[in-house]
């Protein structure tokens, strides 16, 4: 097999291709060689082309980026020291873009430290010392190619699943959820900060976990911290850690969440409720990746991807001066909003299927599906607690039914006894609550509250006004409904 070698003349870099025109042959793996020494790069390209790869060359990082735009290499073999843009900067840029090719770094002989740190910090696949040993390069290329094939296959499968309404553990066929899946897929490979918003129980934490799982940090830790209801000192100790004796109660040295999430992902839950003073410190860490423990003398560098989530309207928190404007702009770079479940009722059948499968596993049950009547009830509930509330209702039903089909008798009383009236048929007055004789006062109250909320499009202040109760009472009632179901299950 003679490689077709085209010289680097006429300003074009060499392109080597050994594809012999057999339609059955698999696509050759594309390799980009980046080296400022012409002899070295042409020699390498010609050699690996003879091994059956499709090779392209670039003289430095800058040219490599340009080449990759038209030649999407699966593997890149790059020198570190180069003019214009060196190898480290090239890898950094590729990582930031996401979907980077598998990288083999070529280092000067005896430069083990640089090699190891490049692998560690820039996620390179492996390194080779100069002069390159052809046999070692061949083995390494085969491994890198098979890793890249695996990554491509994983991505293909993920895409296929996402068309069928599944991404990781998330289910959703509605257009709104397909949009969420697409955003998750786009942002996951990068290190960009993500802001996830949506009502309670819509799946914000699940989105954060999915971003982590689909990112190159998937083997690193995923750490979640709740920023609400914590005094400033404790919050800062939680995030940044503390040295022994740095404040009353700091009896021993403790690592913070940023340290614990090193090389992984940190979810800052309920970011809208973070103490105001802590927000400035968080912003600094987001800007320069340096963390100092409370009472600590030295700073440490952290490599953490941050995801923030909130069920508050952040713009409101901004107006009320509960959230710093500069932090808001820093976090609001890539936003993923999860719609409430009542805005995507078409997701309910697929969600039921996925949740029942998961709950069967959890409780060792063999429930197969739900009766059409049950599905109708579930599809017409207002679901103020969103997917979490649906899961709780199904968890109770799966435990009670144990196997077979979930019937109306397996639903909690407020759903099964008709205490909650399903959505009105077209032409019905949607502002009417229908109660069956046999409903309890509690069930009637719940049905009235939920229907009123539906009527006000979940505007709780307005609902409380209509019901002539305080907003606090309304919140307590809603919490009670969610937690009662949780307790029952
Ligand atoms: N699209 C989905 N597919 C499958 N399960 C889901 C989906 N969305 C949410 N869930 C499930 O619903 C429950 C609540 O999700 P999660 O904890 O992520 O919500 P949240 O938005 O973080 O809520 P909160 O604001 O109360 O913290 C979890 O059990 C989660 O697995
Ligand atoms: Mg959450």
PDB file of N, CA, C and O and ligand atoms in Angstrom, residues 200-201 203-206 226 267 269-270 309 311 388, ligand 2:
ATOM      1  N   UNK A 200     -39.480  24.205  42.021  1.00  0.00           N
ATOM      2  CA  UNK A 200     -39.029  23.089  42.842  1.00  0.00           C
ATOM      3  C   UNK A 200     -39.516  21.760  42.237  1.00  0.00           C
ATOM      4  O   UNK A 200     -40.662  21.646  41.810  1.00  0.00           O
ATOM      5  N   UNK A 201     -38.601  20.772  42.175  1.00  0.00           N
ATOM      6  CA  UNK A 201     -38.981  19.439  41.709  1.00  0.00           C
ATOM      7  C   UNK A 201     -39.003  19.280  40.195  1.00  0.00           C
ATOM      8  O   UNK A 201     -39.445  18.253  39.682  1.00  0.00           O
ATOM      9  N   UNK A 203     -36.362  19.121  38.295  1.00  0.00           N
ATOM     10  CA  UNK A 203     -35.236  18.308  37.840  1.00  0.00           C
ATOM     11  C   UNK A 203     -33.942  19.085  37.684  1.00  0.00           C
ATOM     12  O   UNK A 203     -33.068  18.697  36.912  1.00  0.00           O
ATOM     13  N   UNK A 204     -33.774  20.170  38.462  1.00  0.00           N
ATOM     14  CA  UNK A 204     -32.562  20.995  38.315  1.00  0.00           C
ATOM     15  C   UNK A 204     -31.316  20.214  38.714  1.00  0.00           C
ATOM     16  O   UNK A 204     -30.294  20.255  38.041  1.00  0.00           O
ATOM     17  N   UNK A 205     -31.412  19.484  39.826  1.00  0.00           N
ATOM     18  CA  UNK A 205     -30.244  18.715  40.252  1.00  0.00           C
ATOM     19  C   UNK A 205     -29.928  17.614  39.239  1.00  0.00           C
ATOM     20  O   UNK A 205     -28.768  17.329  38.948  1.00  0.00           O
ATOM     21  N   UNK A 206     -30.973  17.035  38.688  1.00  0.00           N
ATOM     22  CA  UNK A 206     -30.786  15.978  37.693  1.00  0.00           C
ATOM     23  C   UNK A 206     -30.068  16.535  36.451  1.00  0.00           C
ATOM     24  O   UNK A 206     -29.174  15.884  35.890  1.00  0.00           O
ATOM     25  N   UNK A 226     -26.102  23.108  49.402  1.00  0.00           N
ATOM     26  CA  UNK A 226     -27.284  23.957  49.463  1.00  0.00           C
ATOM     27  C   UNK A 226     -26.895  25.298  50.086  1.00  0.00           C
ATOM     28  O   UNK A 226     -26.388  25.340  51.205  1.00  0.00           O
ATOM     29  N   UNK A 267     -22.169  21.765  42.423  1.00  0.00           N
ATOM     30  CA  UNK A 267     -23.508  22.356  42.239  1.00  0.00           C
ATOM     31  C   UNK A 267     -23.809  23.266  43.419  1.00  0.00           C
ATOM     32  O   UNK A 267     -23.849  22.818  44.569  1.00  0.00           O
ATOM     33  N   UNK A 269     -26.588  24.892  44.955  1.00  0.00           N
ATOM     34  CA  UNK A 269     -28.047  24.821  44.905  1.00  0.00           C
ATOM     35  C   UNK A 269     -28.615  26.021  45.650  1.00  0.00           C
ATOM     36  O   UNK A 269     -28.048  26.457  46.645  1.00  0.00           O
ATOM     37  N   UNK A 270     -29.757  26.516  45.204  1.00  0.00           N
ATOM     38  CA  UNK A 270     -30.417  27.670  45.829  1.00  0.00           C
ATOM     39  C   UNK A 270     -29.474  28.868  45.889  1.00  0.00           C
ATOM     40  O   UNK A 270     -29.362  29.525  46.916  1.00  0.00           O
ATOM     41  N   UNK A 309     -27.930  26.606  40.721  1.00  0.00           N
ATOM     42  CA  UNK A 309     -29.347  26.394  40.422  1.00  0.00           C
ATOM     43  C   UNK A 309     -30.210  27.165  41.412  1.00  0.00           C
ATOM     44  O   UNK A 309     -29.752  27.509  42.511  1.00  0.00           O
ATOM     45  N   UNK A 311     -34.680  28.053  42.397  1.00  0.00           N
ATOM     46  CA  UNK A 311     -36.086  28.058  41.993  1.00  0.00           C
ATOM     47  C   UNK A 311     -36.682  29.436  42.225  1.00  0.00           C
ATOM     48  O   UNK A 311     -37.875  29.657  42.124  1.00  0.00           O
ATOM     49  N   UNK A 388     -41.036  15.737  41.101  1.00  0.00           N
ATOM     50  CA  UNK A 388     -40.851  15.086  42.407  1.00  0.00           C
ATOM     51  C   UNK A 388     -42.195  14.610  42.958  1.00  0.00           C
ATOM     52  O   UNK A 388     -42.310  13.505  43.484  1.00  0.00           O
TER      53      UNK A 388
HETATM   54 MG1  LIG B   2     -32.619  20.510  43.901  1.00  0.00          MG
END
